[in-house]
Coordinates of N, CA and C and ligand atoms in Angstrom, one line a residue:
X79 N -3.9 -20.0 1.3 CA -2.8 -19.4 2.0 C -2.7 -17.9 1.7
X80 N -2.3 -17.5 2.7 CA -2.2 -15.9 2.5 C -1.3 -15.6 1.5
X81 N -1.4 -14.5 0.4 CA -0.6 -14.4 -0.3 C 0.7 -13.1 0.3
X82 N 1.7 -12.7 -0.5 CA 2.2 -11.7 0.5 C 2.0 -10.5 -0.5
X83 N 1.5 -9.1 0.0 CA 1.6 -8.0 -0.2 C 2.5 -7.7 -1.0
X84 N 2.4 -6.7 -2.4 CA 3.6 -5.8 -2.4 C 2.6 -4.4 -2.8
X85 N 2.9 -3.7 -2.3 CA 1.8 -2.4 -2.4 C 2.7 -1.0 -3.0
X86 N 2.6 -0.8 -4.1 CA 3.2 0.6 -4.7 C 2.5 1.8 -4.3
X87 N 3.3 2.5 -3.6 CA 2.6 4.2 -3.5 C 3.5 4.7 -4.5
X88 N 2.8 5.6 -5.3 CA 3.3 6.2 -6.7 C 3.2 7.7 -6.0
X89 N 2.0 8.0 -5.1 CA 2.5 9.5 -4.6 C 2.1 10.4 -5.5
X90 N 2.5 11.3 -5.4 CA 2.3 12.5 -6.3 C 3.2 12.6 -8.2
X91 N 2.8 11.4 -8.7 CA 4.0 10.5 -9.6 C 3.0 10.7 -10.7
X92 N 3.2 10.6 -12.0 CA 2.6 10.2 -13.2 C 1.6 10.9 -13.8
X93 N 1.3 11.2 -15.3 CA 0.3 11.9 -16.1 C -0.1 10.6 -16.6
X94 N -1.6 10.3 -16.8 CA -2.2 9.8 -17.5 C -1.0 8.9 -18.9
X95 N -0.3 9.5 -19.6 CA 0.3 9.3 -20.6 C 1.8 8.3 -19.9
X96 N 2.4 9.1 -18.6 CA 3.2 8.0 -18.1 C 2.8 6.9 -17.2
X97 N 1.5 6.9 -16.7 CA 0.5 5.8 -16.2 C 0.7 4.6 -17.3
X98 N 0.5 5.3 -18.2 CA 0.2 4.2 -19.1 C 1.7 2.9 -19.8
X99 N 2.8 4.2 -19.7 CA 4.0 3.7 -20.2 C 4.4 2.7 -18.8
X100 N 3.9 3.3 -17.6 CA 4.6 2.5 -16.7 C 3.6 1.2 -17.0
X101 N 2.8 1.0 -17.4 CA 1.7 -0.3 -17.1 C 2.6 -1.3 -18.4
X102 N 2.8 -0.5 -19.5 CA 3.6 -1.3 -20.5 C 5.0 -2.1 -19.9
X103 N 5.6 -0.8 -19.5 CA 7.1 -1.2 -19.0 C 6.9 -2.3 -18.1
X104 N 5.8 -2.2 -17.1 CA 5.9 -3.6 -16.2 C 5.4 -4.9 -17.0
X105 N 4.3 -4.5 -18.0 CA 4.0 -5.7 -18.6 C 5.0 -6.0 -19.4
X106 N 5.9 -6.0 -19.8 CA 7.0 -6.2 -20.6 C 7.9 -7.0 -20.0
X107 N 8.4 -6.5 -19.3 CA 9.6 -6.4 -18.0 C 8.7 -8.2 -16.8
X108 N 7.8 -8.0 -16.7 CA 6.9 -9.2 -16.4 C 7.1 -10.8 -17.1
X109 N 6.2 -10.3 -18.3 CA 5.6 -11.1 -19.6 C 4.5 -11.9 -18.5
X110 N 4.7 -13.3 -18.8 CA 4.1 -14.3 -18.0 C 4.7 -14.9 -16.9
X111 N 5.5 -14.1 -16.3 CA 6.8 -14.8 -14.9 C 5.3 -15.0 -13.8
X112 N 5.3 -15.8 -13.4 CA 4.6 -16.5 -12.2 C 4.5 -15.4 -11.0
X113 N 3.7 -14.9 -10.7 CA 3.6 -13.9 -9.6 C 2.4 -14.2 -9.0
X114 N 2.3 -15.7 -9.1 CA 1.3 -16.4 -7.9 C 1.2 -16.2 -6.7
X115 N 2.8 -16.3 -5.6 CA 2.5 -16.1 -4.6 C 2.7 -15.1 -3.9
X116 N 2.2 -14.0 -4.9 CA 2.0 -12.4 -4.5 C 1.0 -11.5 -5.2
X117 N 0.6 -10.8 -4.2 CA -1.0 -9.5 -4.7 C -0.2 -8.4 -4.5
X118 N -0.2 -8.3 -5.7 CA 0.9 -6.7 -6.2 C -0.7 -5.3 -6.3
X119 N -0.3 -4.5 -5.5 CA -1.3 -3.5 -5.2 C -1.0 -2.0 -5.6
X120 N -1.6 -1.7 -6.6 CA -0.2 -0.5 -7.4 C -1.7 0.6 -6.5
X121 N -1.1 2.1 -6.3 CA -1.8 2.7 -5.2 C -1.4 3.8 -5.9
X122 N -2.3 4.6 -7.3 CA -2.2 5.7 -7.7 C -2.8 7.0 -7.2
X123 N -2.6 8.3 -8.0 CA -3.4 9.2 -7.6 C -4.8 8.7 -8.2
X124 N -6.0 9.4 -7.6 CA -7.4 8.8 -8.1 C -7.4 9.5 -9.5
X125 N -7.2 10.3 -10.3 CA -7.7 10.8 -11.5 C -6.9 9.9 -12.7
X126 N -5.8 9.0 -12.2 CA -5.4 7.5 -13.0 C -6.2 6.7 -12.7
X127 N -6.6 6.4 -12.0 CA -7.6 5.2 -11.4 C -8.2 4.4 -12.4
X128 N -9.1 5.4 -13.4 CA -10.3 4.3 -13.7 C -8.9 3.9 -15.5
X129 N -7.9 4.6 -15.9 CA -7.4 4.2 -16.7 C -6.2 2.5 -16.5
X130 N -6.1 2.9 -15.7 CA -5.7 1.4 -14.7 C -6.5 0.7 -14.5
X131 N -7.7 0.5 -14.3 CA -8.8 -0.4 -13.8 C -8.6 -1.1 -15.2
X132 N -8.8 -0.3 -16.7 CA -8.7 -0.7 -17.5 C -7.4 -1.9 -18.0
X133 N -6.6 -1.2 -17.6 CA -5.7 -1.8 -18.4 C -5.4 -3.4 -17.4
X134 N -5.3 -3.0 -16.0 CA -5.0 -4.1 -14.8 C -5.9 -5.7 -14.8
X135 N -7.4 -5.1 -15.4 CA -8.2 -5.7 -15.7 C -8.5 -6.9 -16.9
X136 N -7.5 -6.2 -18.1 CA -7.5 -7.0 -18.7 C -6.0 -8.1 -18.4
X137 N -5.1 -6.9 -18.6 CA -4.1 -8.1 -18.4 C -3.2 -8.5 -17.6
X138 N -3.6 -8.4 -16.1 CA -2.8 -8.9 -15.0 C -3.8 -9.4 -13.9
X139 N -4.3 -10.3 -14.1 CA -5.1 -10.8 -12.9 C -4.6 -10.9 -11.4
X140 N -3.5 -10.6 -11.1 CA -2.8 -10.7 -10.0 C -2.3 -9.1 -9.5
X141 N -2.8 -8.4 -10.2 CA -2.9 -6.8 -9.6 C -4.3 -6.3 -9.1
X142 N -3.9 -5.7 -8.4 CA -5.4 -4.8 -7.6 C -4.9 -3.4 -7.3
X143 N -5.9 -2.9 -7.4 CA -5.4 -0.9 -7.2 C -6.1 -0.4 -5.9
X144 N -5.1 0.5 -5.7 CA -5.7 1.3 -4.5 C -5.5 2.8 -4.1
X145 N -6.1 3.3 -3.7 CA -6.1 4.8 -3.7 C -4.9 5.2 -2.6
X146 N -4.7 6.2 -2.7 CA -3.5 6.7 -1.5 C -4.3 7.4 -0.2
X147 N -5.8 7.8 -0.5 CA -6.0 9.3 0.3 C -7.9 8.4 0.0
X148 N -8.7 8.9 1.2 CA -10.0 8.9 0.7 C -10.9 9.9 1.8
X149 N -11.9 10.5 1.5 CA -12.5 11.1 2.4 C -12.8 10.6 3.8
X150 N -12.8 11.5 4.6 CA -13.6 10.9 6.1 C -15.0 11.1 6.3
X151 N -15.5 11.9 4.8 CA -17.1 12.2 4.8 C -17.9 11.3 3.8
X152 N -19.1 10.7 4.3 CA -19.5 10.2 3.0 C -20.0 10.7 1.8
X153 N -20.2 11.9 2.0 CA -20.5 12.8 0.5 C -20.7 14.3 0.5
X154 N -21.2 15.2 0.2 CA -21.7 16.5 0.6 C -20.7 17.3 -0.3
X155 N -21.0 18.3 0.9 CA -20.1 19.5 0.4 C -18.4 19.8 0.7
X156 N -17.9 19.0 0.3 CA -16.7 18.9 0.4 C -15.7 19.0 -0.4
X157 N -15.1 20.0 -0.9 CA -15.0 20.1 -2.2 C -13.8 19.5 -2.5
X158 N -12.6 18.8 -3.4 CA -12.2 18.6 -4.0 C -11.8 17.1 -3.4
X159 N -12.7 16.6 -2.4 CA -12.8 15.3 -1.9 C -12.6 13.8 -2.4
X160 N -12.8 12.6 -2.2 CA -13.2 11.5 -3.2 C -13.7 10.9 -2.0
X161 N -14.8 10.0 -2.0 CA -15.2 9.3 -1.2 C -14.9 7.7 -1.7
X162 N -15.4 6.6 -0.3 CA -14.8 5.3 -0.4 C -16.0 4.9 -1.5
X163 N -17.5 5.7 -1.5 CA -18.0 5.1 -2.2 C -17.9 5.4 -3.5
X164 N -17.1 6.4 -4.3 CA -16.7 6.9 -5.4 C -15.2 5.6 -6.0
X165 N -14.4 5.8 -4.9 CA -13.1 4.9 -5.4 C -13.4 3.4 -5.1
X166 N -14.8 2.8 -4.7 CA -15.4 1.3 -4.9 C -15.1 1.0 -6.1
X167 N -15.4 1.7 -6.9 CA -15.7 1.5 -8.9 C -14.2 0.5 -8.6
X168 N -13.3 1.2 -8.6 CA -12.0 1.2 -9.2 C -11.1 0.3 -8.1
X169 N -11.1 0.4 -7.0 CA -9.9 -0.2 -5.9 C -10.6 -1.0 -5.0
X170 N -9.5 -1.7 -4.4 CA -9.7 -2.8 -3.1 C -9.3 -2.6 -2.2
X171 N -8.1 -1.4 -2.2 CA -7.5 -1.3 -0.7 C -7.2 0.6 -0.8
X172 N -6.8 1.0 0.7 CA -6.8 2.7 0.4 C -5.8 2.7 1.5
X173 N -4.6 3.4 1.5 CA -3.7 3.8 1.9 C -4.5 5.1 3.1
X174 N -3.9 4.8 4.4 CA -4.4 6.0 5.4 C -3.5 5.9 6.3
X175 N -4.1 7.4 6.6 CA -2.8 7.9 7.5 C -1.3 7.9 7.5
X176 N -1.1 7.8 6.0 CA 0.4 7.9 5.6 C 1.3 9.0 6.6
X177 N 2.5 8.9 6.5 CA 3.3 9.9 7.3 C 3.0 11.7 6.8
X178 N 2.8 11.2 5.4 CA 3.3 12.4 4.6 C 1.7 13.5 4.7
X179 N 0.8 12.5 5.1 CA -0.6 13.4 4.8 C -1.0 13.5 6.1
X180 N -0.3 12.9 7.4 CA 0.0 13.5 8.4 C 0.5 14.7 8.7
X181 N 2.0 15.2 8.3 CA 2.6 16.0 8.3 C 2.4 17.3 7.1
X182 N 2.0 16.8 6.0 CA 1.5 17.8 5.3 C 0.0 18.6 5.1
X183 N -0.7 17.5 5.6 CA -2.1 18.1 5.7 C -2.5 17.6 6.9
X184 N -1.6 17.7 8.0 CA -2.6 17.6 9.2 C -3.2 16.8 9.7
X185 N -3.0 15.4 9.2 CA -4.0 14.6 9.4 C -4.1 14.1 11.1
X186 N -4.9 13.8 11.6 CA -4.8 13.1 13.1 C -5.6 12.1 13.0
X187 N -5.2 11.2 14.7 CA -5.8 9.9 14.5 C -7.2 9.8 14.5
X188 N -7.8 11.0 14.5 CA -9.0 10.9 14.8 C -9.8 10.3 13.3
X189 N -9.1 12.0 12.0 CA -9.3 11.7 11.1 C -8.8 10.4 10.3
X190 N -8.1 9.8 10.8 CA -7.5 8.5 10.7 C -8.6 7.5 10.6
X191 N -9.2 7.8 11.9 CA -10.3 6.4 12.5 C -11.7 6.7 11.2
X192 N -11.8 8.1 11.1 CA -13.1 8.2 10.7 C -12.7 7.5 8.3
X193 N -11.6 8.0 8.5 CA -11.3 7.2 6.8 C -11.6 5.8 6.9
X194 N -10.9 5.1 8.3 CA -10.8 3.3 8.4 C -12.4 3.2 8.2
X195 N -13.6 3.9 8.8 CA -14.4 3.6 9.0 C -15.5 3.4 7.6
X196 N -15.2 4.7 7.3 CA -15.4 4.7 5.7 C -15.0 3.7 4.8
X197 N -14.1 3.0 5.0 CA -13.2 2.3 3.9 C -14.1 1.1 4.0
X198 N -14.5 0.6 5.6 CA -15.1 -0.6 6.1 C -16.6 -0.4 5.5
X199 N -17.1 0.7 5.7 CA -18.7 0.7 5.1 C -19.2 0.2 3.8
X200 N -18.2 0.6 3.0 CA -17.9 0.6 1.4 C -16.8 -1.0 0.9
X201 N -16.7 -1.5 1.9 CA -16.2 -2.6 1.4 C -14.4 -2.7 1.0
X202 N -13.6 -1.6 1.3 CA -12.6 -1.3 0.7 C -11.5 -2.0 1.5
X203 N -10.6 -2.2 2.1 CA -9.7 -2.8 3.0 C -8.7 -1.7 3.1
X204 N -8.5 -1.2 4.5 CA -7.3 0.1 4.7 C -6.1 -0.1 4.7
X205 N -5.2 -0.2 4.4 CA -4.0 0.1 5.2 C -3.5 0.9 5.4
X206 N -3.7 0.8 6.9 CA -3.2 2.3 7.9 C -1.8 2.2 7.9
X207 N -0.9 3.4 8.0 CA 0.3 3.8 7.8 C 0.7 4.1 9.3
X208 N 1.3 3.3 10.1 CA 2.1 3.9 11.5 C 3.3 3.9 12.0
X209 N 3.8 5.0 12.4 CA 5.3 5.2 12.2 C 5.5 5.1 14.4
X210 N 4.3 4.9 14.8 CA 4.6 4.3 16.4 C 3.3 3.1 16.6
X211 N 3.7 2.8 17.8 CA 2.5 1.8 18.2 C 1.2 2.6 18.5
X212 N 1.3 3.7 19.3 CA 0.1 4.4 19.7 C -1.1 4.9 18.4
X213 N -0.5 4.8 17.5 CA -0.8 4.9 15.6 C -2.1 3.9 15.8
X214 N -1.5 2.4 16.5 CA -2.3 1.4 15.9 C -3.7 0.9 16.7
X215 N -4.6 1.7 16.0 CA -5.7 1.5 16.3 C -7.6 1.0 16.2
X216 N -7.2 0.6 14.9 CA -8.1 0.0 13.8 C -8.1 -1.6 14.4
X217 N -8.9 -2.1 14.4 CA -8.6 -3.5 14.2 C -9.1 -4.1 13.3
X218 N -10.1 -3.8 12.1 CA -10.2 -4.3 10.7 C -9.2 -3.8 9.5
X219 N -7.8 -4.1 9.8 CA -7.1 -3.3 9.0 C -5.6 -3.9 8.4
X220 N -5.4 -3.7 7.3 CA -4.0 -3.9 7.6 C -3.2 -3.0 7.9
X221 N -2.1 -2.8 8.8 CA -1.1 -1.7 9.2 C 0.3 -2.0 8.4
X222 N 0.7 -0.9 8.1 CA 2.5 -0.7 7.6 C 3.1 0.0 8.5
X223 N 4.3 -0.5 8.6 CA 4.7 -0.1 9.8 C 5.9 0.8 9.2
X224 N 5.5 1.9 9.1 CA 6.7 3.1 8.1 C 7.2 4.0 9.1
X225 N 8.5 3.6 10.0 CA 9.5 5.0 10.7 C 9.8 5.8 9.8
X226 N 9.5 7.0 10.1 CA 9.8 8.4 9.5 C 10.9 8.5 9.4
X227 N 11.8 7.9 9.9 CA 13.7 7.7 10.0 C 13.7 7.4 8.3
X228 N 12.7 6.6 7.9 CA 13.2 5.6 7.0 C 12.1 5.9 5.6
X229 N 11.0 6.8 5.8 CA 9.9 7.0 4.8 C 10.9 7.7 3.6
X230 N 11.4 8.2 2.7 CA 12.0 8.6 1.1 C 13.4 8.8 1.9
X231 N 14.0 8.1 2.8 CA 15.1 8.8 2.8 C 15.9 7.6 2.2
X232 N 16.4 6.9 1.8 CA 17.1 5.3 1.2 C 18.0 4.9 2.8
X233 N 17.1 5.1 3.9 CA 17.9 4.5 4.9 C 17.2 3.8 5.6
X234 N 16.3 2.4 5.2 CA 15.5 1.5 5.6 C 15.7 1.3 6.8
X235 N 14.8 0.7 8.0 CA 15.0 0.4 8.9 C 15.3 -0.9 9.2
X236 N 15.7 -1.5 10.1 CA 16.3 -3.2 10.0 C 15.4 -3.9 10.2
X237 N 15.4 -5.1 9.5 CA 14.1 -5.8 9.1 C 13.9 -6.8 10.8
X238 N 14.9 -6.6 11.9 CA 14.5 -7.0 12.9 C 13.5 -6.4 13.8
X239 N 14.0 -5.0 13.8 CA 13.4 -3.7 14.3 C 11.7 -3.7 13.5
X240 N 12.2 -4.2 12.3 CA 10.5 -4.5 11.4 C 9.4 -5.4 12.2
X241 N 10.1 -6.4 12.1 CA 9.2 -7.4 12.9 C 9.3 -7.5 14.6
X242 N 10.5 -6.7 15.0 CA 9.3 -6.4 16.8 C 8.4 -5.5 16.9
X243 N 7.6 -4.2 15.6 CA 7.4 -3.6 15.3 C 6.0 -4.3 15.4
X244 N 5.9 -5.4 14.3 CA 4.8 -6.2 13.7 C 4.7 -6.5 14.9
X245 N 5.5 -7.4 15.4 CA 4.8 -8.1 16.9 C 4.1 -7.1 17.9
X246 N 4.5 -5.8 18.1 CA 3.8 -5.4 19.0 C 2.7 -4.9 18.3
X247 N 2.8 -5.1 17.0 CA 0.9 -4.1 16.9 C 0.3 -5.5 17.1
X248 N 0.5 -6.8 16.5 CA -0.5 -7.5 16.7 C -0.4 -8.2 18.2
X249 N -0.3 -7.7 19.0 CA 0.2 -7.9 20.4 C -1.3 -7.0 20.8
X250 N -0.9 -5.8 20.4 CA -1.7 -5.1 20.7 C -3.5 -5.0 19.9
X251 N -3.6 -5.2 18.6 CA -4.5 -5.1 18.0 C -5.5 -6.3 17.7
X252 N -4.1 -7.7 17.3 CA -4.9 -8.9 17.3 C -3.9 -9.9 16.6
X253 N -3.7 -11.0 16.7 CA -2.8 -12.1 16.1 C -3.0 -12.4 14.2
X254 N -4.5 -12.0 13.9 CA -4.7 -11.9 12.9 C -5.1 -11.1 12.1
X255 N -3.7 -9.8 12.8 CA -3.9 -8.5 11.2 C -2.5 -8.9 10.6
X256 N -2.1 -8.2 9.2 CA -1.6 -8.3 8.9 C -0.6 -7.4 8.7
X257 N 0.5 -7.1 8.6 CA 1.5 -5.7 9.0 C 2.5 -5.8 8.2
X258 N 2.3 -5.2 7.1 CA 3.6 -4.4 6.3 C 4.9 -3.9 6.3
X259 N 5.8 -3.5 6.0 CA 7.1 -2.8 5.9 C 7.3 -2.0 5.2
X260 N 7.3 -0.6 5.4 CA 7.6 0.5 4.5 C 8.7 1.6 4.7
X261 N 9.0 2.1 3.8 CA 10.3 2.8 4.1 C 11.5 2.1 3.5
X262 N 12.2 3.1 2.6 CA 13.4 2.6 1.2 C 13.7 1.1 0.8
X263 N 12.4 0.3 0.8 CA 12.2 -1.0 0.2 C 12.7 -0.9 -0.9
X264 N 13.4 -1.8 -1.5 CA 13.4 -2.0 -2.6 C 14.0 -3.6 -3.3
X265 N 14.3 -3.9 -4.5 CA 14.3 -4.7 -5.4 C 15.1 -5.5 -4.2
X266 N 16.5 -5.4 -4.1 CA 17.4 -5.6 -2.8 C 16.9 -5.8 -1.6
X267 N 16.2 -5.3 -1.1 CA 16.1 -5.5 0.4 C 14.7 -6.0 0.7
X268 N 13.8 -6.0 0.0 CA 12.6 -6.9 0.1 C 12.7 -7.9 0.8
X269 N 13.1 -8.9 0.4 CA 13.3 -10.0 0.7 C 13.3 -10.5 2.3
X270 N 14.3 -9.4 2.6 CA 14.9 -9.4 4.2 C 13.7 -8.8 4.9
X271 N 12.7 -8.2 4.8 CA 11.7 -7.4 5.4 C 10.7 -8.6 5.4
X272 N 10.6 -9.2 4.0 CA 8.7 -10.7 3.8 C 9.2 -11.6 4.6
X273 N 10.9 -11.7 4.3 CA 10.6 -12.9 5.8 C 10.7 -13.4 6.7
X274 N 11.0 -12.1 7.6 CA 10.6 -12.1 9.0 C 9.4 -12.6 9.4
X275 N 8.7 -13.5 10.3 CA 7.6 -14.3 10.5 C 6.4 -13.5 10.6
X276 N 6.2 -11.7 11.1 CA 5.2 -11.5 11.1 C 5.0 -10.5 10.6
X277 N 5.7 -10.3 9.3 CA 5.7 -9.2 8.1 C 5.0 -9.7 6.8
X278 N 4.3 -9.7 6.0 CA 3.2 -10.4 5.0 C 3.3 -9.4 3.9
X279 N 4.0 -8.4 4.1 CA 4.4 -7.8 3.0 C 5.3 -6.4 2.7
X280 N 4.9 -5.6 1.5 CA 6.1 -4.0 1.7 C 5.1 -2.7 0.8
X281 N 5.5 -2.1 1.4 CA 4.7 -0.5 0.8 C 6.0 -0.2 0.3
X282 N 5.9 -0.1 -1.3 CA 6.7 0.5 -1.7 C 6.6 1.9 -2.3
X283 N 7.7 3.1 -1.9 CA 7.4 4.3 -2.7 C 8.1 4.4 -4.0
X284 N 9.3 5.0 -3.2 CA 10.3 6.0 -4.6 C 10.8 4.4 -5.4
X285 N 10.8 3.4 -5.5 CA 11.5 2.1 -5.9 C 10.3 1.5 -6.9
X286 N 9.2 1.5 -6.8 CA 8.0 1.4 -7.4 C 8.1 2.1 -8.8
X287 N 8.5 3.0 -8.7 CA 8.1 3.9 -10.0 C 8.8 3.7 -11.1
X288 N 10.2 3.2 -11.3 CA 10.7 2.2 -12.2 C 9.5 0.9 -12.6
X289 N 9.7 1.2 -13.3 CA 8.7 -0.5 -13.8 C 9.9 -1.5 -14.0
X290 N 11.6 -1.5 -14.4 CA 12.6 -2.5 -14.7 C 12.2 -2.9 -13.1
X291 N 13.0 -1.9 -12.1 CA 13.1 -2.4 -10.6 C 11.8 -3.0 -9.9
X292 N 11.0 -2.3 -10.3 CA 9.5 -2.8 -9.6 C 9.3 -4.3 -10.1
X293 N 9.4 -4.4 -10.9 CA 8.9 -5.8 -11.7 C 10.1 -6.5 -11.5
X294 N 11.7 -6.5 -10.8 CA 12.3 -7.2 -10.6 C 12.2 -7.5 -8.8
X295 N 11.3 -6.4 -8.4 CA 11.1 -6.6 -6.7 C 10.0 -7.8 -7.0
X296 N 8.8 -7.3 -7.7 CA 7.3 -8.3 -8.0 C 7.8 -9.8 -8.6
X297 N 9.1 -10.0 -8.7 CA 9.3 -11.2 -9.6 C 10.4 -12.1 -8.6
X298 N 10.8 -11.5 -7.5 CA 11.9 -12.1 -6.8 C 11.8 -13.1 -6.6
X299 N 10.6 -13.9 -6.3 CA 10.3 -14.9 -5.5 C 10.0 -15.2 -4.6
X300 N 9.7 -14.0 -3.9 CA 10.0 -14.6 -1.7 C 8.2 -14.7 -2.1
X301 N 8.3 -15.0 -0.5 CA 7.0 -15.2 0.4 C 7.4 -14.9 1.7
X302 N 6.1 -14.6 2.4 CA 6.3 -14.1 3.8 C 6.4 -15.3 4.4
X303 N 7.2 -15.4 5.8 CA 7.2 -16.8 6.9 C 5.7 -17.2 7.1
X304 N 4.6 -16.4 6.8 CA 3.2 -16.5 6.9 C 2.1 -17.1 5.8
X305 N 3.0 -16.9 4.7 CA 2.2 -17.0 3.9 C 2.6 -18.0 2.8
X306 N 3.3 -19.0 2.9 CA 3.8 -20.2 2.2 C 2.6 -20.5 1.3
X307 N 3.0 -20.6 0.2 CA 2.2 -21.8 -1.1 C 2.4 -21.7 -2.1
Ligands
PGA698 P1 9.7 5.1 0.1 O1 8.2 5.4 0.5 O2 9.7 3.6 -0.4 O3 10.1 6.0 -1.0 O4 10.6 5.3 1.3 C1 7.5 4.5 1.2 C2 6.1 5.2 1.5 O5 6.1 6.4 1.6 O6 5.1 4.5 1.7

């Protein structure tokens, strides 16, 4: 059975030294609580990466990492780039076409298409970030469905508005992708976003970075209407 999503974007968050304290704080704050029927996907900057690999590796078999950002080139001269085949070592999924790397670096759907494509060559699984339907254009992918109304501002969107959101991408894309909820998630409102019937999980930002609150969102209990077991 499908498990449900909970995906941390940390963003431009953390030095090596508080990477580390946050991995404590959640293992603490954790211990052994059952987080079976969820794949918690913590989504750092890459130069934490391979120190998380470490630590995730040993003691949380129910975490997976993922990049935020990956090249649209497979290698060359590109300079302060990372490619999908560089962040293989380390992650399973890569965050694209976020709002914010839209609007701050420009990104377009093109550059969009050419990262999903990359992610697929390399094995990686995307989740594309779309704040409209015309966004959804990948069909090996998972999509989050993040309105800019609602990306760091603490003014979530309504978890109905969420799932006619989800309906029309897989309306449009295909009955079996999977589609997210992103935007001022948190410990509180989770819940209301997994179980709507065609929401399977949440991109979390600014609510993530607590390890007390994160690990009390990762420990709630839900499941998506999709993903019962
Ligand atoms: P937020 O960010 O939870 O802080 O709104 C979500 C995101 O940017 O993915």
């Amino acid at each position: 059975m499908e498990k449900t999503l909970i995906v941390a974007n940390w963003k431009e968050n953390f030095t090596t030294a508080e990477a580390k304290r946050w991995v404590e704080g959640l293992n603490k704050e954790l211990g052994i609580r059952n987080c079976g029927k969820t794949e918690i996907v913590v989504c750092s900057p890459s130069v934490l990466l391979p120190v998380l690999h470490s630590s995730f590796i040993i003691h949380n078999s129910f975490f997976r990492l993922g990049a935020q950002d990956v090249s649209k080139f497979e290698e060359g001269q590109y300079t302060g780039e990372v490619s999908a085949k560089m962040l293989k070592d380390f992650v399973d999924y890569v965050i694209v076409g976020h709002s914010e790397r839209r609007e701050h670096f420009g990104e377009t759907d093109e550059d969009v298409k050419l990262k999903v494509e990359q992610c697929l060559k390399h094995g990686l699984t995307p989740i594309v970030c779309v704040s409209k339907i015309e966004q959804a254009l990948a069909d090996k992918a998972i999509f989050a469905y993040e309105p800019l109304s609602a990306v760091g501002t603490g003014e979530p969107d309504t978890p109905e508005n969420a799932q006619k959101f989800a309906q029309e991408i897989k309306a449009k894309v295909g009955q079996d992708v999977r589609v997210l909820y992103g935007g001022s998630v948190n410990a509180e409102n989770a819940k209301s976003f997994v179980s709507q019937l065609d929401i399977s999980g949440v991109l979390v930002g600014q609510a993530s970075l607590d390890p007390k609150g994160f690990a009390r969102l990762c420990s709630s209990g839900f499941q998506s209407a999709t993903g019962a077991n």
